[in-house]
Short mmCIF file of C-alpha atoms and ligand atoms in Angstrom, two decimals:
data_model
loop_
_atom_site.label_atom_id
_atom_site.label_comp_id
_atom_site.label_asym_id
_atom_site.label_seq_id
_atom_site.Cartn_x
_atom_site.Cartn_y
_atom_site.Cartn_z
CA MET A 1 1.38 -21.52 2.96
CA ARG A 2 1.86 -21.42 6.62
CA LEU A 3 4.11 -17.59 7.64
CA ALA A 4 5.93 -17.83 10.04
CA ARG A 5 3.97 -16.47 13.68
CA ARG A 6 4.82 -13.05 13.14
CA ILE A 7 3.14 -11.77 10.71
CA SER A 8 0.17 -12.78 11.73
CA ARG A 9 0.29 -10.04 14.82
CA ILE A 10 0.76 -7.33 12.31
CA LYS A 11 -0.85 -5.74 10.12
CA PRO A 12 -0.64 -3.09 6.26
CA SER A 13 0.97 -0.02 7.30
CA ALA A 14 -2.26 1.69 7.61
CA THR A 15 -1.53 4.98 5.90
CA LEU A 16 0.23 3.84 3.20
CA THR A 17 -3.08 1.18 1.90
CA ILE A 18 -5.22 4.41 2.32
CA ASN A 19 -2.57 6.31 0.17
CA ALA A 20 -2.97 3.16 -1.86
CA LYS A 21 -7.20 2.97 -1.85
CA ALA A 22 -7.17 7.11 -2.31
CA LYS A 23 -5.03 7.05 -5.62
CA ALA A 24 -6.58 3.93 -6.94
CA LEU A 25 -10.23 5.18 -6.40
CA LYS A 26 -8.32 8.78 -8.39
CA GLN A 27 -7.58 6.43 -11.17
CA SER A 28 -10.98 5.44 -11.84
CA GLY A 29 -11.99 8.59 -12.50
CA VAL A 30 -13.21 9.46 -8.71
CA ASN A 31 -12.44 12.53 -7.48
CA ILE A 32 -10.88 11.86 -4.59
CA ILE A 33 -9.43 14.30 -1.52
CA ASN A 34 -6.52 12.57 -0.29
CA PHE A 35 -6.15 14.01 3.53
CA GLY A 36 -4.87 10.27 3.83
CA VAL A 37 -0.60 10.14 3.16
CA GLY A 38 1.60 12.22 5.10
CA GLU A 39 4.02 13.19 1.94
CA PRO A 40 4.95 17.00 1.36
CA ASP A 41 2.91 17.83 -1.82
CA PHE A 42 6.16 20.32 -3.13
CA PRO A 43 7.93 18.75 -5.49
CA THR A 44 12.03 17.63 -4.63
CA PRO A 45 13.99 20.71 -5.11
CA GLU A 46 15.85 21.38 -8.70
CA PRO A 47 18.96 21.02 -7.63
CA ILE A 48 18.67 17.92 -5.21
CA CYS A 49 16.93 16.25 -8.33
CA ASP A 50 20.35 18.14 -10.36
CA ALA A 51 22.49 16.63 -7.33
CA ALA A 52 21.34 12.85 -7.91
CA VAL A 53 21.84 13.32 -12.08
CA LYS A 54 25.09 14.24 -11.91
CA SER A 55 26.04 11.01 -9.90
CA ILE A 56 24.51 8.95 -12.50
CA ARG A 57 26.95 10.84 -15.04
CA ASP A 58 30.01 10.34 -12.63
CA GLY A 59 29.01 6.79 -12.42
CA GLN A 60 27.90 6.63 -9.03
CA THR A 61 25.86 3.56 -9.68
CA ARG A 62 28.02 1.03 -7.66
CA TYR A 63 27.42 -0.06 -4.17
CA THR A 64 28.97 2.35 -1.73
CA ALA A 65 30.11 1.64 1.94
CA VAL A 66 26.98 -0.38 3.96
CA GLY A 67 26.47 2.34 5.95
CA GLY A 68 26.95 5.55 3.48
CA ILE A 69 28.95 7.01 2.12
CA ASP A 70 31.54 9.58 3.69
CA GLU A 71 30.35 12.58 2.09
CA LEU A 72 26.26 11.81 4.01
CA LYS A 73 27.46 10.62 7.16
CA GLU A 74 29.37 14.10 7.40
CA ALA A 75 26.62 16.03 6.44
CA VAL A 76 24.63 14.62 9.22
CA SER A 77 26.88 15.15 12.09
CA ARG A 78 26.90 18.54 10.45
CA LEU A 79 23.65 18.92 10.43
CA ILE A 80 23.27 17.85 13.79
CA LYS A 81 26.05 19.92 15.36
CA ALA A 82 24.52 23.42 13.93
CA ASP A 83 20.42 22.15 14.38
CA TYR A 84 21.31 20.41 18.22
CA GLY A 85 24.44 21.56 19.16
CA LEU A 86 25.83 17.83 20.03
CA ASP A 87 28.73 16.46 18.34
CA TYR A 88 28.45 13.20 16.55
CA GLY A 89 30.82 11.85 14.25
CA ARG A 90 30.40 9.44 11.11
CA ASP A 91 31.22 6.83 13.23
CA ASN A 92 27.89 7.49 15.03
CA VAL A 93 26.14 7.62 11.96
CA LEU A 94 24.17 5.04 9.67
CA ILE A 95 22.32 6.19 6.27
CA SER A 96 19.32 3.69 5.49
CA CYS A 97 16.11 3.33 3.38
CA GLY A 98 14.35 5.86 4.86
CA GLY A 99 13.06 6.72 8.58
CA LYS A 100 11.38 3.86 8.87
CA HIS A 101 14.49 1.30 7.94
CA ALA A 102 17.27 3.13 10.52
CA LEU A 103 13.84 2.49 13.02
CA TYR A 104 13.50 -0.97 12.09
CA ASN A 105 17.46 -1.56 12.07
CA LEU A 106 18.35 -0.15 15.71
CA MET A 107 15.20 -2.51 16.56
CA GLN A 108 16.81 -5.07 15.52
CA THR A 109 19.89 -3.75 17.16
CA VAL A 110 19.19 -3.57 20.47
CA LEU A 111 15.62 -5.03 21.36
CA ASP A 112 15.75 -9.51 22.63
CA PRO A 113 12.42 -11.40 22.81
CA GLY A 114 10.08 -10.17 25.39
CA ASP A 115 11.84 -6.63 25.37
CA GLU A 116 9.36 -4.06 26.06
CA VAL A 117 9.19 -0.74 24.42
CA ILE A 118 7.21 1.27 25.68
CA ILE A 119 4.95 3.67 22.91
CA PRO A 120 3.14 7.22 24.22
CA SER A 121 -0.40 6.32 22.18
CA PRO A 122 -1.88 8.15 19.97
CA TYR A 123 1.07 6.99 17.80
CA TRP A 124 2.50 6.97 14.15
CA VAL A 125 0.56 3.52 13.12
CA SER A 126 4.79 1.64 12.35
CA TYR A 127 5.95 1.47 16.13
CA PRO A 128 3.96 -1.56 17.08
CA ASP A 129 4.04 -3.79 14.75
CA MET A 130 8.11 -3.19 13.81
CA THR A 131 8.33 -3.86 17.87
CA GLU A 132 6.29 -6.90 16.40
CA LEU A 133 8.76 -7.96 13.83
CA VAL A 134 11.91 -7.79 16.53
CA ASP A 135 9.51 -10.13 18.98
CA GLY A 136 9.41 -6.87 21.32
CA VAL A 137 5.73 -6.31 23.30
CA PRO A 138 4.78 -2.66 23.26
CA VAL A 139 3.24 -1.26 25.98
CA PHE A 140 1.33 2.37 25.01
CA VAL A 141 0.79 4.81 27.49
CA PRO A 142 -2.31 6.18 26.99
CA CYS A 143 -2.39 10.69 26.57
CA THR A 144 -5.01 13.05 26.81
CA GLU A 145 -6.37 14.60 24.96
CA LYS A 146 -6.40 17.35 27.28
CA ASN A 147 -2.62 17.65 27.28
CA GLY A 148 -2.10 17.69 23.74
CA PHE A 149 -2.04 13.94 23.77
CA LYS A 150 1.70 14.74 25.27
CA MET A 151 2.64 11.50 27.62
CA LEU A 152 2.97 12.20 31.12
CA PRO A 153 5.96 11.45 33.21
CA GLU A 154 3.87 10.08 35.97
CA ASP A 155 2.72 7.86 33.13
CA LEU A 156 6.04 7.37 31.71
CA GLU A 157 7.05 6.61 34.91
CA ARG A 158 4.33 3.90 35.84
CA ALA A 159 5.03 2.56 32.17
CA ILE A 160 8.79 1.42 33.47
CA THR A 161 9.55 -2.04 34.18
CA PRO A 162 12.86 -4.27 34.07
CA LYS A 163 11.52 -5.93 31.14
CA THR A 164 11.58 -1.73 29.47
CA ARG A 165 14.58 -2.20 26.87
CA MET A 166 12.40 1.25 24.78
CA LEU A 167 11.09 4.50 24.44
CA ILE A 168 10.06 5.84 21.19
CA LEU A 169 9.44 9.52 21.57
CA ASN A 170 8.45 11.67 18.49
CA SER A 171 8.01 15.06 17.89
CA PRO A 172 6.28 16.64 16.84
CA SER A 173 4.20 13.65 16.65
CA ASN A 174 2.60 12.31 13.66
CA PRO A 175 -0.79 11.72 14.10
CA THR A 176 -1.23 14.71 16.68
CA GLY A 177 1.52 17.66 15.19
CA LYS A 178 2.59 18.24 19.25
CA TYR A 179 5.28 19.08 20.08
CA TYR A 180 7.52 18.41 23.11
CA GLY A 181 9.12 21.65 24.44
CA ALA A 182 12.35 21.93 26.60
CA GLN A 183 9.99 21.93 30.09
CA ASP A 184 8.07 18.48 29.16
CA LEU A 185 11.24 17.04 28.29
CA ARG A 186 13.22 17.72 30.90
CA LYS A 187 10.18 16.13 33.20
CA LEU A 188 10.72 13.39 31.04
CA ALA A 189 14.53 13.33 31.23
CA ASP A 190 14.10 13.38 34.68
CA VAL A 191 12.41 9.90 34.78
CA LEU A 192 14.78 8.72 32.42
CA LEU A 193 17.92 8.98 34.33
CA ARG A 194 16.28 7.10 36.83
CA HIS A 195 15.47 4.22 34.59
CA GLU A 196 19.62 3.51 32.74
CA ASN A 197 18.28 0.46 31.23
CA VAL A 198 15.69 1.75 29.03
CA LEU A 199 17.34 3.45 25.40
CA VAL A 200 15.64 6.12 23.62
CA ALA A 201 13.88 5.82 19.99
CA SER A 202 13.90 9.79 19.52
CA ASP A 203 11.55 10.09 16.05
CA ASP A 204 12.73 12.92 14.74
CA ILE A 205 11.84 12.79 11.33
CA TYR A 206 9.21 16.43 11.91
CA TYR A 207 11.88 18.13 13.33
CA ARG A 208 12.47 20.85 10.75
CA ILE A 209 8.53 21.99 10.15
CA LEU A 210 7.70 23.74 13.24
CA PHE A 211 5.24 26.35 13.33
CA GLY A 212 5.08 30.11 16.55
CA GLY A 213 8.63 30.50 16.04
CA ARG A 214 9.06 27.78 18.12
CA GLU A 215 12.58 26.24 18.07
CA TRP A 216 14.25 22.96 17.89
CA VAL A 217 14.57 21.02 21.54
CA SER A 218 14.97 17.02 22.11
CA LEU A 219 16.03 14.80 24.80
CA GLY A 220 19.11 14.34 24.27
CA MET A 221 19.67 18.54 24.11
CA VAL A 222 18.54 18.18 27.58
CA GLU A 223 20.20 16.10 29.31
CA GLU A 224 23.91 15.45 28.93
CA LYS A 225 24.08 12.11 30.73
CA LEU A 226 20.79 10.99 28.33
CA ARG A 227 23.07 10.83 25.26
CA GLU A 228 24.20 7.88 25.08
CA ARG A 229 21.08 6.14 25.49
CA ILE A 230 19.06 8.15 22.92
CA PHE A 231 19.54 7.60 18.75
CA ILE A 232 17.73 10.00 16.53
CA VAL A 233 15.98 8.77 13.56
CA ASN A 234 15.86 11.23 11.07
CA GLY A 235 15.73 11.50 7.34
CA VAL A 236 15.46 13.61 4.10
CA SER A 237 11.70 12.46 3.45
CA LYS A 238 9.63 14.97 4.69
CA SER A 239 12.11 18.39 5.80
CA TYR A 240 13.00 18.40 1.42
CA ALA A 241 9.66 16.50 -0.05
CA MET A 242 11.80 13.22 -1.23
CA THR A 243 9.59 10.58 0.51
CA GLY A 244 10.89 7.91 -2.93
CA TRP A 245 14.29 8.77 -2.89
CA ARG A 246 13.99 5.91 0.35
CA ILE A 247 17.36 8.00 2.99
CA GLY A 248 17.40 7.72 6.20
CA TYR A 249 19.41 7.89 8.75
CA LEU A 250 20.20 6.62 12.56
CA VAL A 251 23.15 8.40 15.02
CA GLY A 252 24.11 7.33 18.51
CA ASP A 253 26.06 5.42 20.32
CA SER A 254 29.43 3.96 17.77
CA ASP A 255 29.06 0.42 18.88
CA VAL A 256 25.20 0.28 18.06
CA VAL A 257 25.69 2.27 14.88
CA LYS A 258 28.30 -0.48 14.41
CA ALA A 259 26.17 -2.96 14.78
CA ALA A 260 22.99 -1.81 13.11
CA THR A 261 25.42 -1.33 9.79
CA LYS A 262 26.18 -5.16 10.27
CA VAL A 263 22.43 -6.46 10.13
CA GLN A 264 21.82 -3.17 7.13
CA SER A 265 24.92 -6.03 5.19
CA GLN A 266 23.62 -9.03 6.12
CA VAL A 267 20.08 -7.50 4.23
CA THR A 268 19.61 -4.17 2.12
CA SER A 269 23.14 -3.85 1.76
CA ASN A 270 23.64 0.03 1.37
CA PRO A 271 20.49 2.96 0.27
CA SER A 272 20.81 3.33 -3.55
CA SER A 273 23.61 5.39 -4.41
CA ILE A 274 22.71 8.12 -6.41
CA SER A 275 19.62 8.99 -3.21
CA GLN A 276 22.62 8.79 -1.36
CA TRP A 277 24.49 11.69 -2.85
CA ALA A 278 21.31 13.76 -3.45
CA GLY A 279 20.79 13.78 0.36
CA VAL A 280 24.19 15.09 0.64
CA GLU A 281 23.01 17.69 -1.66
CA ALA A 282 19.73 17.84 0.25
CA LEU A 283 21.83 18.68 3.63
CA ASN A 284 24.81 21.06 2.35
CA GLY A 285 22.45 22.85 -0.22
CA ASN A 286 20.69 25.57 0.58
CA GLN A 287 17.86 25.25 3.34
CA LYS A 288 15.30 28.13 2.04
CA GLN A 289 12.81 25.94 0.63
CA VAL A 290 12.46 23.87 3.92
CA ASN A 291 11.52 26.82 5.52
CA ASP A 292 8.95 27.87 2.69
CA MET A 293 7.34 24.90 2.62
CA THR A 294 6.82 25.38 6.14
CA LYS A 295 5.62 29.05 6.44
CA VAL A 296 3.37 27.19 3.88
CA PHE A 297 2.16 24.09 6.13
CA GLU A 298 1.76 27.02 9.00
CA LYS A 299 -0.34 29.15 6.70
CA ARG A 300 -2.81 25.69 6.08
CA SER A 301 -2.75 24.45 9.38
CA ARG A 302 -4.46 28.02 9.88
CA TYR A 303 -6.90 26.94 7.30
CA VAL A 304 -7.75 23.43 8.36
CA LEU A 305 -8.24 24.29 11.95
CA GLU A 306 -10.58 26.79 11.57
CA ARG A 307 -12.15 24.81 9.28
CA ILE A 308 -13.16 21.39 11.69
CA SER A 309 -13.81 24.25 14.77
CA LYS A 310 -16.55 24.10 12.37
CA VAL A 311 -18.10 20.95 12.44
CA PRO A 312 -20.57 21.02 14.98
CA GLY A 313 -18.91 19.02 18.10
CA VAL A 314 -15.77 18.11 17.21
CA THR A 315 -12.75 19.08 18.90
CA CYS A 316 -8.89 19.76 17.78
CA PRO A 317 -5.20 20.25 19.98
CA GLU A 318 -4.13 23.30 17.32
CA PRO A 319 -0.94 21.29 15.93
CA ASP A 320 2.69 22.52 16.65
CA GLY A 321 4.45 21.09 13.39
CA ALA A 322 4.73 18.36 11.39
CA PHE A 323 1.25 18.57 8.34
CA TYR A 324 -1.14 16.84 10.65
CA VAL A 325 -4.34 17.45 12.75
CA PHE A 326 -6.28 14.31 14.36
CA PRO A 327 -9.78 16.01 15.66
CA ASN A 328 -11.89 13.82 17.75
CA PHE A 329 -14.64 13.10 16.01
CA SER A 330 -16.37 11.01 18.16
CA ALA A 331 -19.58 13.84 19.17
CA CYS A 332 -20.55 11.60 16.08
CA PHE A 333 -20.41 7.83 17.15
CA GLY A 334 -23.92 6.17 17.04
CA LYS A 335 -25.29 9.11 14.63
CA LYS A 336 -26.17 7.11 11.13
CA ALA A 337 -25.29 7.52 7.48
CA GLY A 338 -28.35 5.33 5.15
CA GLY A 339 -29.31 2.86 7.96
CA LYS A 340 -25.83 2.20 9.16
CA THR A 341 -24.43 3.22 12.68
CA ILE A 342 -21.44 5.36 12.94
CA LYS A 343 -20.06 3.19 15.27
CA GLY A 344 -16.40 4.30 15.10
CA SER A 345 -13.39 5.83 13.27
CA LEU A 346 -13.34 3.10 10.81
CA ASP A 347 -16.59 3.81 10.08
CA LEU A 348 -16.56 7.18 9.85
CA ALA A 349 -13.62 7.07 7.45
CA GLY A 350 -15.29 4.39 5.27
CA TYR A 351 -18.36 7.07 5.52
CA LEU A 352 -17.16 9.76 4.49
CA MET A 353 -14.30 8.63 1.39
CA GLU A 354 -18.04 7.16 0.39
CA ALA A 355 -20.25 10.54 1.01
CA ALA A 356 -17.68 12.82 0.41
CA HIS A 357 -15.12 11.61 -1.75
CA VAL A 358 -12.26 12.18 0.92
CA ALA A 359 -9.94 10.18 1.85
CA VAL A 360 -8.31 10.69 6.40
CA VAL A 361 -6.77 7.18 8.48
CA PRO A 362 -9.21 5.75 11.01
CA GLY A 363 -7.54 7.53 14.84
CA GLU A 364 -7.98 4.05 15.28
CA ALA A 365 -4.79 2.76 13.24
CA PHE A 366 -3.02 5.46 15.52
CA GLY A 367 -4.11 3.96 18.79
CA GLU A 368 -6.98 6.69 19.50
CA ASP A 369 -10.23 5.46 17.69
CA ARG A 370 -11.96 8.83 19.01
CA CYS A 371 -10.21 11.09 15.47
CA LEU A 372 -9.16 10.80 12.53
CA ARG A 373 -5.70 11.95 10.20
CA PHE A 374 -6.38 14.38 8.39
CA SER A 375 -2.00 15.06 6.79
CA TYR A 376 -2.94 18.73 4.82
CA ALA A 377 0.43 17.97 2.64
CA LEU A 378 -2.01 19.68 -0.48
CA SER A 379 -2.92 22.67 -2.30
CA MET A 380 -5.01 25.13 -0.51
CA PRO A 381 -7.66 24.46 -3.12
CA GLU A 382 -8.31 20.94 -2.44
CA ILE A 383 -7.94 21.75 1.77
CA GLU A 384 -11.37 23.76 0.97
CA GLN A 385 -13.10 21.77 -1.62
CA GLY A 386 -12.48 18.93 0.61
CA PHE A 387 -13.59 19.87 3.99
CA ASP A 388 -16.48 21.07 2.34
CA ALA A 389 -17.27 18.11 1.37
CA VAL A 390 -16.45 16.57 4.77
CA GLU A 391 -18.98 19.50 6.69
CA GLU A 392 -21.26 18.46 4.12
CA ALA A 393 -21.22 14.78 5.43
CA MET A 394 -21.42 15.26 8.95
CA ALA A 395 -24.36 17.96 8.47
CA LYS A 396 -25.67 14.43 7.04
CA LEU A 397 -25.59 12.26 9.82
CA GLY A 398 -28.66 11.89 11.71
N1 PMP B 1 8.46 8.90 11.89
C1 PMP B 1 7.56 8.51 10.90
C2 PMP B 1 6.79 9.16 12.61
C3 PMP B 1 7.08 9.49 9.93
O1 PMP B 1 5.69 9.78 10.02
C4 PMP B 1 7.70 8.82 9.17
C5 PMP B 1 7.04 8.33 7.59
N2 PMP B 1 7.58 7.16 6.76
C6 PMP B 1 8.93 7.79 9.52
C7 PMP B 1 9.58 8.03 10.37
C8 PMP B 1 9.17 7.75 8.25
O2 PMP B 1 9.87 8.37 6.98
P1 PMP B 1 10.55 7.58 6.12
O3 PMP B 1 11.40 5.90 6.33
O4 PMP B 1 10.29 7.86 4.83
O5 PMP B 1 11.98 8.62 5.96
N1 LIG B 2 4.74 8.36 7.28
C1 LIG B 2 3.49 8.96 6.40
C2 LIG B 2 2.50 8.24 7.30
O1 LIG B 2 2.53 8.63 8.09
C3 LIG B 2 3.83 8.01 5.38
C4 LIG B 2 3.32 6.51 4.68
C5 LIG B 2 4.05 5.62 6.09
O2 LIG B 2 4.68 5.55 6.02
O3 LIG B 2 3.69 5.06 7.05
O4 LIG B 2 1.29 8.61 6.25
#
């Protein structure tokens, strides 16, 4: 069957593919430790589940307004006021089927064919492919491990052309866990102030998961003049352990939000009514669980770093948040496993899956072939067992 040309330009999501493979192996009886997918291992908090059940019982089971129920939009705008100190009303909020969908709606709304999207690399797997799906052109800005994989202002400046329409910033980052502090953002803001045509998608999906007492800061908070060009992409998946519920949101200029709502009206209509009511409880309810979860992730991150530092030749920037580390394993490239040479991250991830029964995502999928991504959204005993197996498998490479 002939498929549209744009389909051949994209790949399936590597993170979701690895997860499916790990789950299938687990089901077939192989004890796989899954460092692959990025989703909290905690259950969705009870009050959120209760709110969903109540909404069903209350008959909230019909179409809602396309862009989401007012109660959820208001909860989002209240949260942004509390956490960012910024004023956005209901007209500035679109509720979509996950942060992924919110970002895609934004791209559909503001990008014309040939528009360039600047993507600091390493990047989350979906950014380039989403850009390609809307006939945009991904422009990668390589970021060095030395600088914690963060984009330097001079590199941003160099990447901007008359065709640049969007920059995607993700902090704390998937896959590196690094975060842009106020000073980093100030310097990037200075560059952006010189280029009025460039919009910013600020993917803040991990913003509640920050370590070491770091305070949340985002671009719109450091530079007032950029606010009308900044679009916040977020959702409940990560902060509230609600990956399956599919609620995300887009916040920004009301004309763009209105246009993005029009896109949504023709494609998916509203996100699940039940999930939206669960989302209201998540955002308005007790936030203790988010903070407790963050503490657990922070503790695990320290352990994971310690274990990684014991693998000879492997280096890893310390994560500032989220639940990922992105260690550089390139010291082992060129070594052999059972007669086969490990040439890059794909070979190494394949080897670890076979020899250690450990699933990780090859760095190649994030634009950095020297690294592997480990998600430590796993219990401590699993993390320990996983790193024992990784250490053993790495020692066998000749
Ligand atoms: N942005 C980043 C950086 C992510 O890692 C994810 C994870 N899925 C998302 C956005 C979207 O998450 P969701 O669609 O579940 O809200
Ligand atoms: N964002 C998560 C990850 O990177 C979930 C999978 C996905 O949506 O890509 O693993």
